[in-house]
Coordinates of C-alpha atoms and ligand atoms in Angstrom, one line a residue:
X1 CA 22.8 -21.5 -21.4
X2 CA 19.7 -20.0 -19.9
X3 CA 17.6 -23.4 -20.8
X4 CA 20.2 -25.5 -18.9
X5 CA 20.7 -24.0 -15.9
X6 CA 16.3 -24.4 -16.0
X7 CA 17.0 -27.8 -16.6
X8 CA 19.7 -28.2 -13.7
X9 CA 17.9 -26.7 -11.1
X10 CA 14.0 -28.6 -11.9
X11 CA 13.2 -30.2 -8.7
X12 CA 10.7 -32.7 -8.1
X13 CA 8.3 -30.9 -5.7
X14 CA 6.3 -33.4 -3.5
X15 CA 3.3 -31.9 -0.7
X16 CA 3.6 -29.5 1.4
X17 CA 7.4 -28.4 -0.2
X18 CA 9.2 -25.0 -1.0
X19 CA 11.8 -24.4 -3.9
X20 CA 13.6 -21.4 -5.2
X21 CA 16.4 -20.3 -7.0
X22 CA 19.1 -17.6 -6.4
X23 CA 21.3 -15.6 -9.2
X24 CA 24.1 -14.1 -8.5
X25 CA 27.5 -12.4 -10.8
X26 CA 30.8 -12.5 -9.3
X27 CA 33.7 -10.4 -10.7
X28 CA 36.0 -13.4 -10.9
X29 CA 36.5 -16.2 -13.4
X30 CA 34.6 -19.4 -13.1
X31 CA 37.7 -21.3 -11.6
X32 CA 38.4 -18.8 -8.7
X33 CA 34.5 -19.3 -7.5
X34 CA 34.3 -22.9 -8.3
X35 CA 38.0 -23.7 -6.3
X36 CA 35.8 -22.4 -3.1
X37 CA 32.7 -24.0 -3.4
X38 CA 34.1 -27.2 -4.6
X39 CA 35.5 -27.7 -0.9
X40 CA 32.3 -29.7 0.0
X41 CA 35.0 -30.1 3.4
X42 CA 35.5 -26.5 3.8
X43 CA 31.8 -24.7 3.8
X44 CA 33.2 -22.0 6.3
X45 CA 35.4 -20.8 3.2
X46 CA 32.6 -18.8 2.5
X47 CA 29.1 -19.6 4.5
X48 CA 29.3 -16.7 7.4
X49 CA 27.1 -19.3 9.6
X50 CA 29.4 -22.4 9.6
X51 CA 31.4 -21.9 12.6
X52 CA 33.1 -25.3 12.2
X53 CA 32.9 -28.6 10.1
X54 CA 34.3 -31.7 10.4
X55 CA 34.0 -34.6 8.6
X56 CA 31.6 -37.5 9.4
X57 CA 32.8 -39.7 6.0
X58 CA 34.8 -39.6 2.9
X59 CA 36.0 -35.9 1.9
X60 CA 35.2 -35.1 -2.1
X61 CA 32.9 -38.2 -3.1
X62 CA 29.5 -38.2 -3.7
X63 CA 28.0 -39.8 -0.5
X64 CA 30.8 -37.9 2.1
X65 CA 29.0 -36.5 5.2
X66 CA 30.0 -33.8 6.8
X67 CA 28.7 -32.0 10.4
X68 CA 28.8 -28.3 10.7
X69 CA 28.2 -26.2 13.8
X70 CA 26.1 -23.5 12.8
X71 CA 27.0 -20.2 14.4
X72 CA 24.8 -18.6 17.3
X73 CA 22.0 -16.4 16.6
X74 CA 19.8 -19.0 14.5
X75 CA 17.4 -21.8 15.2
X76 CA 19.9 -24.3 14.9
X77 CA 23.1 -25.4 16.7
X78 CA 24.1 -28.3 13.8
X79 CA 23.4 -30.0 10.6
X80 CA 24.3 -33.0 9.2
X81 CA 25.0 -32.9 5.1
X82 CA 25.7 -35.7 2.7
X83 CA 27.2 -34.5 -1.0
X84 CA 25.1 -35.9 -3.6
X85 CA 26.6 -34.4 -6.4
X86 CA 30.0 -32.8 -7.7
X87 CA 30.9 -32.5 -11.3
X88 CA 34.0 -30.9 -12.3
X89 CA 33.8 -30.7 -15.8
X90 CA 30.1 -29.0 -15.8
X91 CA 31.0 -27.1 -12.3
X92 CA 28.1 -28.5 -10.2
X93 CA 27.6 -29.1 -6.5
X94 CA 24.6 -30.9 -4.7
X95 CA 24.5 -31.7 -1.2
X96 CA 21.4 -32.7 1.2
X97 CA 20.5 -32.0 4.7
X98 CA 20.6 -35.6 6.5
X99 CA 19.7 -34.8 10.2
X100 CA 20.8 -32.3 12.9
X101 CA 19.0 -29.5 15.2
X102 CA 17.5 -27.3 12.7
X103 CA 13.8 -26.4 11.2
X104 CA 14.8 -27.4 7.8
X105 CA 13.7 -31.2 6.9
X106 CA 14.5 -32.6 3.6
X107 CA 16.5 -29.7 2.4
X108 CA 18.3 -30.2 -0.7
X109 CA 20.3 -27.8 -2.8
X110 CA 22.3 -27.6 -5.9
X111 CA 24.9 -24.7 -6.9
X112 CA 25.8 -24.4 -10.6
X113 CA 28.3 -21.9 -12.4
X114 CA 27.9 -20.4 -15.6
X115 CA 30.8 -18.6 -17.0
X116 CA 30.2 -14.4 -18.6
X117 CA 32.2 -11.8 -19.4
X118 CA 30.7 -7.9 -19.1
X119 CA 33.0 -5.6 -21.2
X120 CA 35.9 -8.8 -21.5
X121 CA 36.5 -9.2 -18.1
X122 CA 35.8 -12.6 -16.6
X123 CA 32.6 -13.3 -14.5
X124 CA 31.1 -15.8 -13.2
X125 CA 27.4 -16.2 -12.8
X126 CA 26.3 -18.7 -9.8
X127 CA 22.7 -20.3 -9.8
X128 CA 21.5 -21.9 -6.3
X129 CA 18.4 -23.6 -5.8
X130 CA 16.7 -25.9 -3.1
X131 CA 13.9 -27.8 -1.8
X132 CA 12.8 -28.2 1.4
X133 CA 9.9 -29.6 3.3
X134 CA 8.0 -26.5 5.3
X135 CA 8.3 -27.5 8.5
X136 CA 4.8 -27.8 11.5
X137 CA 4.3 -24.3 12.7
X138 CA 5.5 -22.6 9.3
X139 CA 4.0 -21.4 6.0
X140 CA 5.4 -21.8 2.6
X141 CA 6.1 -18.1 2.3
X142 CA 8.0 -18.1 5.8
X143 CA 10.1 -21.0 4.7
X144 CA 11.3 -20.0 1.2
X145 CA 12.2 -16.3 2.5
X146 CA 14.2 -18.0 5.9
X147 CA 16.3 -19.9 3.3
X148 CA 16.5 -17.0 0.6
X149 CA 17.9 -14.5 3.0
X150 CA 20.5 -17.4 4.0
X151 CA 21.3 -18.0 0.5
X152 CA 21.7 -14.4 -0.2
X153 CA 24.3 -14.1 2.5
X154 CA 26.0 -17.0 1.4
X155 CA 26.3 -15.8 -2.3
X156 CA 27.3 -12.1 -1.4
X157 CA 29.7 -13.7 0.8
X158 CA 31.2 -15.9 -1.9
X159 CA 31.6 -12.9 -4.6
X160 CA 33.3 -10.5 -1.7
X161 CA 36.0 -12.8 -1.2
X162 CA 36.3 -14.0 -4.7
X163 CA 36.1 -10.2 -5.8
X164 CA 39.1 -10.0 -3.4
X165 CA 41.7 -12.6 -4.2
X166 CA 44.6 -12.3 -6.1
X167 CA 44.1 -13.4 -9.4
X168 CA 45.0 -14.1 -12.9
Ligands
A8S201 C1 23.5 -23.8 3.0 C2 22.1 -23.3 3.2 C3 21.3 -23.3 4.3 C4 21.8 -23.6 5.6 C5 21.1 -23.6 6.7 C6 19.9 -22.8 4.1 C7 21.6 -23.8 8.1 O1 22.8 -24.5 8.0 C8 21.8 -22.5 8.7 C9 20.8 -22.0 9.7 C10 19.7 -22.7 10.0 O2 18.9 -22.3 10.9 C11 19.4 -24.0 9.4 O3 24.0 -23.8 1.9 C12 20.6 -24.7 8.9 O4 24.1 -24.1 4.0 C13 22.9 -21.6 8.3 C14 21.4 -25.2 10.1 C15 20.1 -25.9 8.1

């Protein structure tokens, strides 16, 4: 399982690009986390800085577009997001960053789940990664770390909530 999720998140890396990935186990089965972050329409289900999205095109399908308003207190007021991926069977979700006021050009990102179980009780393991081109006026280093921390606030986001829910 380790060697595909390697596989899922290879990324072709052109010049002057970042990539990372993110790990993160929730305390909640695989189909509790992947009902949220299915919901290409619904990001503010669990990303703290999406104040509001609407939808630009489509809803579910690879190729929907969506606009979110990103909340105050970044360098960025909106961003524009096409799904390019969403398998429900092998519980993956890839979107890209089309246009919009923010520093982060080319970004691209998949989320996979991976089911485990510590001491029988169902978990869920979520992998993130991304590309992105570093924008004029920022290193590599500055880059990877801006979109890490988000990532990281997204993810701890997504387990408090799923940790939360009724389930089972
Ligand atoms: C995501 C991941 C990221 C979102 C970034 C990295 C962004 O939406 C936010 C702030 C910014 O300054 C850039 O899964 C941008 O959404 C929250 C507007 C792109």
């Amino acid at each position: 399982d380790v060697e595909r999720a390697r596989l899922l998140h290879q990324h072709g890396l052109g010049e002057s690009q970042c990539t990372s990935a993110l790990v993160k186990h929730i305390n909640a089965s695989l189909d509790i986390v992947w009902s949220l972050v299915r919901r290409f329409d619904e990001p503010q289900r669990y990303k703290p800085f999406v104040k509001r999205c609407v939808m630009r095109e489509g809803g579910l399908e690879v190729g929907s577009i969506r606009e979110i308003e990103v909340a105050s207190g970044l360098p960025a007021t909106s961003s524009v997001e096409q799904l390019e991926r969403l398998d429900d069977n092998e519980h993956i979700i890839g979107f890209c960053k089309l246009n919009g006021d923010h520093r982060l050009p080319n970004y691209s990102s998949i989320l996979t789940l991976h089911e485990d179980e510590i001491d029988e009780r169902p978990g869920t393991t979520v992998v993130e990664s991304f590309v992105v081109d570093v924008p004029d006026g920022n290193t590599e280093e500055e880059t990877c770390c801006f979109v890490e921390q988000l990532i990281k606030c997204n993810l701890r986001s997504l387990a408090n909530i799923c940790e939360q829910l009724p389930h089972q």
